[in-house]
Coordinates of C-alpha atoms in Angstrom, one line a residue:
Chain A
M9 CA 32.5 27.5 88.1
P10 CA 33.6 25.9 84.8
K11 CA 36.7 23.8 85.1
E12 CA 39.9 23.8 83.2
T13 CA 40.9 20.3 84.0
L14 CA 38.9 17.3 85.4
S15 CA 40.2 14.8 88.0
P16 CA 39.3 11.1 87.4
A17 CA 36.5 11.4 89.9
E18 CA 35.1 14.4 87.9
C19 CA 35.5 12.5 84.6
R20 CA 33.5 9.6 86.2
D21 CA 30.8 12.0 87.2
M22 CA 30.8 13.6 83.7
M23 CA 30.3 10.2 82.1
L24 CA 27.5 9.3 84.5
A25 CA 25.9 12.6 83.4
V26 CA 26.4 11.4 79.7
A27 CA 24.8 8.0 80.6
D28 CA 21.8 9.7 82.1
A29 CA 21.5 12.0 79.1
I30 CA 21.5 9.0 76.6
I31 CA 19.1 7.0 78.8
A32 CA 16.7 10.1 78.8
A33 CA 17.0 10.4 75.0
E34 CA 16.1 6.7 74.3
P35 CA 12.7 7.6 72.5
V36 CA 14.5 10.2 70.4
L37 CA 17.1 7.6 69.4
T38 CA 14.6 4.9 68.7
D39 CA 12.6 7.2 66.4
A40 CA 15.9 8.3 64.6
D41 CA 16.8 4.7 64.0
R42 CA 13.4 3.6 62.9
A43 CA 13.6 6.0 60.0
L44 CA 16.8 4.3 58.8
G45 CA 17.3 1.0 60.5
D46 CA 15.3 -1.4 62.6
G47 CA 14.7 1.0 65.6
D48 CA 16.9 -0.7 68.1
H49 CA 19.6 1.9 68.5
G50 CA 17.8 3.8 71.5
I51 CA 17.4 0.5 73.4
G52 CA 20.9 -0.6 72.8
M53 CA 22.4 2.8 73.8
S54 CA 20.2 2.8 76.9
R55 CA 21.2 -0.7 77.9
G56 CA 24.8 0.2 77.3
M57 CA 24.7 3.3 79.4
N58 CA 22.9 1.5 82.3
A59 CA 25.9 -0.9 82.2
V60 CA 28.1 2.1 82.3
K61 CA 26.4 3.4 85.4
D62 CA 26.8 0.0 87.1
K63 CA 30.5 0.0 86.4
L64 CA 31.2 3.7 87.2
A65 CA 28.9 4.8 90.0
G66 CA 30.5 4.9 93.4
Q67 CA 33.9 3.5 92.0
E68 CA 37.2 5.1 92.6
F69 CA 39.5 5.4 89.5
E70 CA 43.2 5.7 89.5
S71 CA 43.4 7.5 86.1
V72 CA 41.1 9.3 83.6
E73 CA 42.1 6.6 81.1
K74 CA 40.5 3.9 83.3
V75 CA 37.2 5.8 83.4
F76 CA 36.8 5.8 79.6
T77 CA 38.1 2.3 79.0
T78 CA 35.9 0.9 81.7
M79 CA 33.1 2.7 80.1
G80 CA 34.0 1.3 76.5
M81 CA 34.1 -2.3 77.8
A82 CA 30.8 -2.0 79.6
M83 CA 29.1 -0.7 76.5
M84 CA 30.7 -3.4 74.2
S85 CA 29.8 -6.3 76.5
S86 CA 26.2 -5.1 77.3
M87 CA 25.1 -3.9 73.9
G88 CA 26.7 -6.1 71.3
G89 CA 25.6 -5.3 67.7
A90 CA 27.2 -2.7 65.6
S91 CA 26.5 0.0 68.1
G92 CA 28.2 -1.9 70.9
A93 CA 31.3 -2.5 68.7
V94 CA 31.6 1.2 67.5
F95 CA 30.7 2.9 70.7
G96 CA 32.6 0.5 72.8
T97 CA 35.6 1.3 70.5
L98 CA 35.1 5.0 70.7
F99 CA 35.6 5.0 74.5
R100 CA 38.2 2.3 74.6
A101 CA 40.3 3.8 71.8
G102 CA 39.8 7.4 73.2
G103 CA 40.7 6.2 76.8
K104 CA 43.8 4.3 75.7
A105 CA 45.1 7.7 74.1
L106 CA 45.1 9.1 77.7
T107 CA 47.6 6.7 79.2
G108 CA 49.7 8.6 81.8
A109 CA 47.4 11.7 81.8
E110 CA 46.7 12.8 85.3
S111 CA 43.7 14.9 84.4
F112 CA 41.4 15.6 81.5
G113 CA 41.8 19.1 79.9
S114 CA 41.7 20.5 76.3
R115 CA 44.8 18.5 75.2
E116 CA 43.4 15.3 76.5
L117 CA 40.1 16.1 74.8
A118 CA 41.9 16.4 71.5
A119 CA 43.8 13.2 72.0
F120 CA 40.8 11.4 73.1
F121 CA 38.6 12.3 70.1
T122 CA 41.4 11.9 67.7
A123 CA 42.1 8.3 68.7
A124 CA 38.3 7.6 69.1
S125 CA 37.6 8.8 65.6
E126 CA 40.5 6.9 64.1
G127 CA 39.5 3.7 66.2
V128 CA 35.8 3.9 65.2
Q129 CA 36.7 4.3 61.4
T130 CA 39.2 1.4 61.4
R131 CA 36.7 -0.9 63.2
G132 CA 33.6 -0.1 61.2
G133 CA 35.2 0.8 57.9
A134 CA 33.1 4.0 57.7
K135 CA 34.5 7.3 56.6
V136 CA 33.0 10.9 56.5
G137 CA 30.1 11.1 54.1
D138 CA 28.9 7.5 54.6
K139 CA 26.1 8.8 56.9
T140 CA 27.3 7.2 60.2
M141 CA 28.4 8.4 63.6
V142 CA 31.7 9.2 62.0
D143 CA 30.0 12.3 60.4
S144 CA 29.7 13.9 63.8
L145 CA 32.7 12.2 65.4
A146 CA 35.3 13.1 62.8
P147 CA 34.5 16.8 62.8
A148 CA 34.4 16.8 66.5
A149 CA 37.9 15.3 66.6
E150 CA 39.2 17.9 64.0
K151 CA 37.8 20.8 66.1
A152 CA 39.2 19.2 69.3
V153 CA 42.7 19.4 67.8
A154 CA 42.1 23.0 66.6
V155 CA 41.1 24.3 70.0
A156 CA 43.5 22.1 72.1
E157 CA 45.2 25.2 73.5
S158 CA 41.9 26.9 74.5
G159 CA 40.4 26.5 77.9
L160 CA 38.4 23.4 78.4
P161 CA 34.8 25.0 78.7
E162 CA 35.5 26.9 75.4
A163 CA 37.0 23.7 73.7
I164 CA 34.2 21.4 74.7
A165 CA 31.6 23.9 73.5
A166 CA 33.3 24.2 70.1
V167 CA 33.7 20.4 69.8
A168 CA 30.0 19.9 70.8
D169 CA 29.0 22.4 68.0
A170 CA 31.2 20.7 65.5
A171 CA 29.4 17.4 66.2
E172 CA 26.0 19.0 66.0
S173 CA 26.9 20.5 62.6
G174 CA 28.3 17.1 61.4
K175 CA 25.0 15.4 62.5
E176 CA 22.9 18.0 60.7
A177 CA 25.1 17.6 57.6
S178 CA 24.4 13.8 57.8
K179 CA 20.8 14.6 56.8
D180 CA 21.9 15.4 53.3
M181 CA 23.9 12.2 52.9
I182 CA 22.8 8.8 51.4
A183 CA 23.6 5.9 53.7
T184 CA 26.2 3.5 52.3
M185 CA 26.9 1.5 55.4
G186 CA 25.0 -0.9 57.7
R187 CA 21.4 -1.8 57.4
A188 CA 20.4 1.7 56.3
K189 CA 22.5 1.3 53.1
T190 CA 19.7 -0.6 51.3
L191 CA 17.4 2.4 51.8
G192 CA 19.5 4.6 49.5
E193 CA 17.9 8.0 48.8
K194 CA 15.1 7.4 51.2
T195 CA 17.7 8.1 53.9
L196 CA 17.9 11.8 52.7
G197 CA 16.4 14.2 55.3
H198 CA 17.0 12.0 58.3
P199 CA 20.2 12.3 60.5
D200 CA 22.1 9.2 61.4
A201 CA 21.0 7.7 64.7
G202 CA 24.7 7.0 65.7
A203 CA 25.5 10.7 64.9
V204 CA 22.6 11.8 67.0
S205 CA 24.1 9.8 69.9
V206 CA 27.5 11.3 69.4
T207 CA 26.0 14.8 69.8
I208 CA 24.1 13.9 72.9
I209 CA 27.3 12.6 74.5
L210 CA 29.1 15.8 73.6
S211 CA 26.3 18.0 74.8
A212 CA 26.2 16.3 78.1
M213 CA 30.0 16.6 78.5
R214 CA 29.8 20.2 77.6
D215 CA 26.9 20.9 80.1
Y216 CA 28.9 19.1 82.9
I217 CA 32.2 21.0 82.2
V218 CA 30.5 24.3 81.9
A219 CA 28.5 23.9 85.1
A220 CA 31.3 22.1 87.0
Chain B
M19 CA -1.3 -2.1 67.6
S20 CA 1.3 -3.7 69.7
H21 CA 1.5 -7.4 69.9
K22 CA 0.7 -9.3 73.1
K23 CA 4.0 -10.7 74.1
L24 CA 4.2 -13.5 76.7
I25 CA 7.5 -12.3 78.3
N26 CA 8.9 -11.1 81.6
D27 CA 11.4 -8.3 81.8
P28 CA 11.6 -6.9 78.2
L29 CA 15.4 -6.4 78.7
K30 CA 16.0 -10.0 79.6
V31 CA 14.2 -11.6 76.7
A32 CA 17.4 -12.9 75.1
D33 CA 18.9 -14.4 78.2
E34 CA 15.6 -16.1 79.1
L35 CA 15.0 -17.5 75.7
V36 CA 18.6 -19.1 75.7
E37 CA 17.9 -20.5 79.0
G38 CA 14.7 -22.1 77.6
L39 CA 16.6 -23.3 74.5
V40 CA 19.0 -25.2 76.8
E41 CA 16.0 -26.8 78.3
A42 CA 14.7 -27.7 74.9
Y43 CA 18.0 -29.5 74.1
N44 CA 17.5 -31.6 77.3
G45 CA 21.2 -32.2 77.9
D46 CA 22.6 -32.2 74.4
C47 CA 23.7 -28.6 74.8
V48 CA 25.0 -26.5 77.7
L49 CA 24.9 -22.8 78.4
V50 CA 28.4 -21.3 78.3
G51 CA 29.5 -18.0 79.8
Q52 CA 27.0 -15.2 79.5
R53 CA 24.9 -16.3 76.5
S54 CA 26.4 -19.0 74.4
L55 CA 25.4 -22.6 73.7
A56 CA 27.9 -25.5 73.0
L57 CA 27.3 -29.2 72.4
S58 CA 28.1 -31.2 75.5
N59 CA 30.2 -33.9 73.7
I60 CA 32.4 -32.3 71.2
P61 CA 35.2 -34.9 70.5
D62 CA 38.8 -34.0 70.9
G63 CA 40.6 -33.1 67.7
K64 CA 37.4 -32.0 65.9
V65 CA 37.4 -29.0 63.6
A66 CA 34.9 -26.8 65.3
L67 CA 31.9 -25.0 63.7
L68 CA 30.6 -21.9 65.6
V69 CA 27.5 -20.0 64.4
G70 CA 25.8 -17.0 65.9
G71 CA 24.0 -13.7 65.6
G72 CA 21.3 -11.7 67.1
S73 CA 18.4 -13.3 69.0
G74 CA 14.8 -12.9 68.1
H75 CA 15.0 -14.9 64.9
E76 CA 14.3 -18.3 66.5
P77 CA 14.8 -21.1 66.0
I78 CA 17.9 -19.9 64.2
Y79 CA 20.9 -19.4 64.9
H80 CA 21.2 -21.0 68.3
G81 CA 18.8 -23.7 67.4
L82 CA 21.2 -25.1 64.8
V83 CA 23.7 -26.2 67.4
G84 CA 23.2 -30.0 67.4
R85 CA 24.3 -33.4 66.2
N86 CA 26.1 -33.2 62.8
L87 CA 25.3 -29.4 62.8
A88 CA 27.1 -26.5 64.6
D89 CA 29.2 -27.2 67.7
G90 CA 28.2 -23.9 69.4
A91 CA 26.5 -20.6 68.9
A92 CA 27.3 -17.1 70.3
C93 CA 24.0 -15.5 70.9
G94 CA 23.4 -11.7 70.8
D95 CA 20.7 -9.6 72.3
I96 CA 17.5 -9.1 70.3
F97 CA 18.4 -8.3 66.7
A98 CA 21.9 -7.3 67.9
A99 CA 25.3 -9.2 67.2
P100 CA 26.8 -10.9 70.2
P101 CA 29.6 -8.9 71.8
P102 CA 33.2 -9.9 71.5
D103 CA 33.4 -11.4 75.0
I104 CA 30.5 -13.7 74.3
V105 CA 32.0 -14.7 71.0
L106 CA 35.4 -15.5 72.8
E107 CA 33.6 -17.6 75.5
A108 CA 31.7 -19.6 72.7
T109 CA 35.0 -20.0 70.9
Q110 CA 36.8 -21.4 73.8
A111 CA 33.9 -23.8 74.6
V112 CA 33.9 -25.3 71.2
N113 CA 37.7 -25.4 70.4
R114 CA 39.2 -28.8 70.4
G115 CA 42.7 -27.8 69.2
K116 CA 42.0 -28.0 65.5
G117 CA 40.7 -24.5 65.1
V118 CA 37.2 -22.9 64.8
L119 CA 35.2 -21.9 61.7
Y120 CA 33.0 -18.9 62.2
L121 CA 29.8 -19.1 60.0
Y122 CA 27.3 -16.3 60.2
G123 CA 25.3 -13.8 58.2
N124 CA 27.0 -10.8 56.6
Y125 CA 25.8 -7.8 58.8
A126 CA 28.0 -5.0 59.8
G127 CA 27.5 -5.6 63.6
D128 CA 28.1 -9.3 63.4
V129 CA 31.3 -8.9 61.4
M130 CA 32.7 -6.3 63.7
N131 CA 32.0 -8.3 66.9
F132 CA 33.0 -11.7 65.5
D133 CA 36.3 -10.1 64.2
M134 CA 37.0 -8.7 67.6
G135 CA 36.1 -12.1 69.2
A136 CA 38.5 -13.8 66.7
E137 CA 41.3 -11.3 67.7
L138 CA 40.8 -12.2 71.4
A139 CA 40.8 -15.9 70.5
G140 CA 44.0 -15.4 68.6
D141 CA 45.5 -14.1 71.9
D142 CA 44.5 -17.5 73.3
D143 CA 46.3 -19.2 70.3
I144 CA 43.0 -20.5 68.9
E145 CA 43.0 -20.4 65.1
V146 CA 39.8 -18.9 63.7
R147 CA 38.5 -18.6 60.1
T148 CA 35.4 -16.8 58.9
V149 CA 32.9 -17.7 56.3
L150 CA 30.1 -15.2 55.7
I151 CA 26.7 -16.0 54.6
W152 CA 25.3 -13.8 51.9
D153 CA 22.5 -15.6 50.1
D154 CA 20.0 -12.7 49.7
V155 CA 20.2 -12.0 46.0
C156 CA 18.1 -8.8 46.4
S157 CA 20.5 -7.1 48.7
A158 CA 23.2 -6.3 46.1
P159 CA 24.3 -7.3 42.7
P160 CA 26.4 -10.6 42.2
T161 CA 29.6 -8.4 41.8
Q162 CA 29.1 -7.0 45.2
K163 CA 28.7 -10.0 47.5
N164 CA 30.4 -8.3 50.3
N165 CA 27.2 -6.1 50.5
R166 CA 24.8 -8.9 50.5
R167 CA 22.8 -10.0 53.6
G168 CA 22.5 -13.5 55.0
I169 CA 19.0 -14.7 55.2
A170 CA 17.2 -18.2 55.3
G171 CA 19.7 -19.9 53.1
L172 CA 21.8 -20.1 56.3
V173 CA 19.8 -23.3 57.3
P174 CA 21.0 -25.5 54.4
I175 CA 24.5 -23.9 54.5
V176 CA 24.9 -24.7 58.4
K177 CA 23.5 -28.2 57.7
L178 CA 26.2 -28.8 55.1
A179 CA 29.0 -27.1 57.1
G180 CA 28.0 -29.1 60.1
A181 CA 28.1 -32.4 58.2
A182 CA 31.4 -31.5 56.7
S183 CA 32.8 -30.6 60.1
Q184 CA 32.3 -34.3 61.3
S185 CA 34.9 -35.6 58.9
A186 CA 37.0 -32.5 58.0
G187 CA 40.7 -33.1 58.5
S188 CA 41.6 -29.5 58.8
L189 CA 40.1 -26.0 59.2
D190 CA 41.2 -25.3 55.5
E191 CA 39.1 -28.3 54.3
L192 CA 36.0 -27.2 56.3
E193 CA 36.4 -23.7 55.1
A194 CA 36.6 -24.7 51.5
T195 CA 33.5 -26.9 51.6
T196 CA 31.6 -24.3 53.5
R197 CA 32.5 -21.6 51.0
K198 CA 31.2 -23.9 48.3
A199 CA 27.9 -24.3 50.2
V200 CA 27.5 -20.6 50.5
L201 CA 28.4 -20.0 46.8
Q202 CA 25.7 -22.5 45.7
T203 CA 22.9 -21.1 47.9
R204 CA 20.6 -18.2 46.8
S205 CA 17.5 -16.8 48.4
V206 CA 14.8 -14.2 47.9
G207 CA 12.4 -13.1 50.6
V208 CA 9.3 -11.0 50.5
S209 CA 7.5 -9.2 53.4
M210 CA 3.9 -8.4 54.0
S211 CA 3.9 -6.9 57.5
P212 CA 6.6 -6.2 60.1
G213 CA 7.7 -8.0 63.2
S214 CA 8.0 -6.0 66.5
I215 CA 10.8 -5.4 68.9
P216 CA 10.0 -7.2 72.0
A217 CA 11.3 -4.5 74.4
T218 CA 9.3 -1.7 72.9
G219 CA 6.5 -3.3 70.9
K220 CA 7.2 -1.0 68.0
P221 CA 7.3 -2.5 64.5
T222 CA 10.6 -3.0 62.9
F223 CA 9.6 -1.1 59.8
D224 CA 6.5 0.3 58.0
I225 CA 4.8 -1.0 54.9
D226 CA 1.5 -0.1 53.3
E227 CA -1.3 -2.7 54.0
S228 CA -1.8 -3.1 50.3
M229 CA 1.9 -3.8 49.4
I230 CA 4.5 -6.4 49.4
G231 CA 8.3 -5.7 49.9
L232 CA 9.9 -7.9 47.2
G233 CA 13.4 -8.8 48.3
M234 CA 13.0 -7.3 51.7
G235 CA 15.5 -8.5 54.4
I236 CA 14.6 -10.2 57.7
H237 CA 14.8 -7.0 59.7
G238 CA 12.7 -5.1 57.0
E239 CA 15.6 -3.8 55.1
P240 CA 14.1 -2.8 51.7
G241 CA 14.5 -5.0 48.7
V242 CA 14.2 -4.4 45.0
A243 CA 10.6 -3.1 44.9
E244 CA 7.3 -2.6 46.6
I245 CA 4.6 -4.4 44.6
P246 CA 0.8 -4.6 45.1
M247 CA -0.4 -7.4 47.3
T248 CA -1.1 -10.4 45.1
T249 CA -1.7 -14.2 45.1
A250 CA 0.6 -17.0 45.9
D251 CA 0.6 -18.2 42.3
D252 CA 1.5 -14.8 40.9
L253 CA 4.3 -14.0 43.4
T254 CA 6.0 -17.4 43.4
P255 CA 7.4 -17.3 39.8
R256 CA 8.5 -13.7 40.3
M257 CA 10.5 -14.8 43.4
L258 CA 12.0 -17.8 41.7
D259 CA 12.9 -15.7 38.6
L260 CA 15.1 -13.5 40.8
I261 CA 16.9 -16.6 42.0
F262 CA 17.3 -18.1 38.5
E263 CA 18.6 -14.7 37.2
D264 CA 21.2 -14.5 39.9
F265 CA 22.7 -17.9 39.1
E266 CA 22.8 -16.8 35.5
K267 CA 24.4 -13.3 36.1
D268 CA 26.9 -14.4 38.6
D269 CA 30.3 -15.3 36.9
E270 CA 31.3 -17.4 40.0
V271 CA 28.6 -20.1 39.3
E272 CA 27.0 -21.8 36.5
A273 CA 23.3 -21.1 35.5
L274 CA 20.9 -23.5 36.9
A275 CA 20.3 -26.2 34.3
A276 CA 18.1 -29.1 33.7
G277 CA 19.3 -32.0 35.6
D278 CA 20.8 -30.0 38.5
E279 CA 20.0 -31.4 41.9
I280 CA 18.8 -28.8 44.5
V281 CA 17.6 -28.5 48.1
F282 CA 14.6 -26.2 48.1
F283 CA 13.6 -24.3 51.2
V284 CA 10.3 -22.4 51.8
N285 CA 10.8 -20.3 55.0
S286 CA 8.2 -18.4 56.9
L287 CA 9.3 -15.1 58.5
G288 CA 7.0 -15.8 61.5
S289 CA 3.3 -15.2 61.2
T290 CA 2.9 -16.5 57.6
T291 CA 1.3 -19.9 58.2
M292 CA 2.3 -23.3 57.1
M293 CA -0.7 -23.3 54.9
E294 CA 0.6 -20.3 53.0
C295 CA 4.1 -21.8 52.7
L296 CA 2.6 -25.1 51.4
I297 CA 0.6 -23.2 48.7
A298 CA 3.7 -21.4 47.6
L299 CA 5.7 -24.7 47.6
R300 CA 3.1 -26.2 45.4
K301 CA 3.4 -23.6 42.8
A302 CA 7.3 -23.5 43.2
R303 CA 7.6 -27.3 42.5
E304 CA 5.6 -26.9 39.3
I305 CA 8.1 -24.3 38.1
L306 CA 11.2 -26.0 39.3
D307 CA 10.0 -29.3 37.7
A308 CA 9.3 -27.5 34.4
K309 CA 12.8 -26.1 34.4
G310 CA 14.1 -29.7 34.7
L311 CA 15.6 -29.1 38.2
K312 CA 15.6 -32.1 40.4
T313 CA 14.4 -31.2 43.8
Y314 CA 16.5 -33.6 45.9
D315 CA 15.0 -32.6 49.2
V316 CA 12.6 -30.0 50.6
I317 CA 12.6 -27.9 53.8
V318 CA 9.4 -26.0 54.8
G319 CA 8.5 -24.1 57.8
P320 CA 9.3 -21.0 60.1
L321 CA 13.0 -21.5 60.7
V322 CA 14.4 -18.0 60.1
T323 CA 11.9 -15.7 61.6
C324 CA 11.6 -12.1 62.8
Q325 CA 8.9 -12.3 65.5
E326 CA 5.5 -12.0 64.0
M327 CA 6.7 -10.7 60.7
A328 CA 4.7 -11.8 57.8
G329 CA 6.6 -12.9 54.7
I330 CA 8.2 -15.9 53.1
S331 CA 11.5 -16.7 51.5
F332 CA 12.7 -19.3 49.0
S333 CA 16.2 -20.7 49.1
V334 CA 17.9 -22.8 46.4
T335 CA 21.1 -24.8 47.2
R336 CA 22.6 -26.6 44.3
L337 CA 24.2 -29.9 45.3
D338 CA 27.3 -31.5 43.7
D339 CA 28.4 -35.0 44.7
E340 CA 30.2 -33.8 47.8
L341 CA 27.4 -31.6 49.0
K342 CA 24.9 -34.4 48.3
R343 CA 26.9 -36.8 50.4
L344 CA 27.0 -34.2 53.2
W345 CA 23.3 -33.5 52.9
E346 CA 22.4 -37.2 53.3
L347 CA 24.0 -37.3 56.7
P348 CA 21.3 -37.2 59.5
C349 CA 21.2 -34.3 61.8
Q350 CA 19.3 -33.4 64.9
S351 CA 18.7 -30.0 66.7
V352 CA 15.9 -27.9 67.9
C353 CA 15.7 -26.0 64.7
F354 CA 16.4 -28.6 62.1
T355 CA 16.3 -32.5 62.3
K356 CA 16.5 -34.9 59.4
M357 CA 16.9 -38.6 59.0
E358 CA 19.6 -40.2 56.9
G359 CA 19.2 -39.8 53.1
R360 CA 16.2 -37.6 52.0
Y361 CA 12.5 -37.4 52.0
G362 CA 11.1 -39.8 49.4
G363 CA 14.5 -41.2 48.9

């Protein structure tokens, strides 16, 4: 049965499923990044998610906040690079917005992605349209706020769709940030690899919540 | 074709190379925290110089920790910036109470992680300043230096900053001298074939067999043009012209003029041989001499690499009296060692 709220233990299990989904997608992410960068995004994300599994699996968490901030620290420390900084910030900033929350529902989903999107934009300096992960993260955050009063399965499905649309839209953008920016118009037609990662994370969250 | 790499676990490459580097230092350097290097005898009260960046470009950056060079290095994973906790560990290890200057290449990942490291160091009451290296003139116009990449020019820049840090009375003083060294250093690189990512064996970029990437970055970031493969004597003046033009167009520096004294560095990106570097150097000296530039010292060799990437870069650093005095100081490290004074001096 789909769930309306998740306990800290369920959040942990959801993020373990996210970790497995990213690890399985490593070749996809590597190819996406090779088109625009130096092709190390898949390895970095996979390494980060293996570190997440080490820190989450079999652990008890007192709060949902702690699940996400632990995940963010594990990614930041194990990955390094731009990806480690921005994905680590995504989960740390998102998690910190859940201080005091006893469970994870639609409102927490909205609070999480609003803070995550702001945190990533502040850290990396990217905004919508720069062909970065922000192009899937920012629309996901906006949608999460719009559906904060819906049931969690419905909300996460809408948020995952928004991220997917944002990733698709990034194909029509010219990169202006990071290593890809020097490719200019050659980046047209390819989605940003970080945006692809965001969609995989959200799809795995949706699949867990809908099946939970 | 994937390259035959003599490694162990592909995911432990960075850790294992740093362990080996410590052995190469034979006691001069120690391993700090997860993956940083620090000189073993940094004097109390010294203004510290910390460098760093992704691994896989050996012998830089970690090979520039040394006597009269950097005090420490924060080492990232292969082609990835060091995470903030590693930057913090390195900062704590080199700090002697007078503050720490961060000096590294201008890449988004490095800037984010070093900035987070600086924030953590601030919580420890360690004063940190940052100077970014952006010598690659092909990566953005001179009016957009914040968009420029740092490439091989880092070697003379770290050499000069390391020398300055020995006598700098304050972090302000070291920062000012280092900024001058950065401002006077300009580079152009070319690439003929890619390096590979050790963990996957995949090339870092694609380029046609018959082409050269003019101005390409050390990770294969595109430069100003792809040109047909050519000879050393044809390519060398085209590369130097881009450096001369940049000094001319940039309002922040004077154009290079007859009588200016420079350090000239021919770097191999990895698989380009010393033979090829020397052939390019021969032509470059002819052009520099004809322009009336005084080549005060020369560096040549594979110091800023990207695995088996084929390509070379030229870097020009213009010396004033202060920088010349700093250049003359001897230095020693795994990456770069020189005697007092200069070659032929």
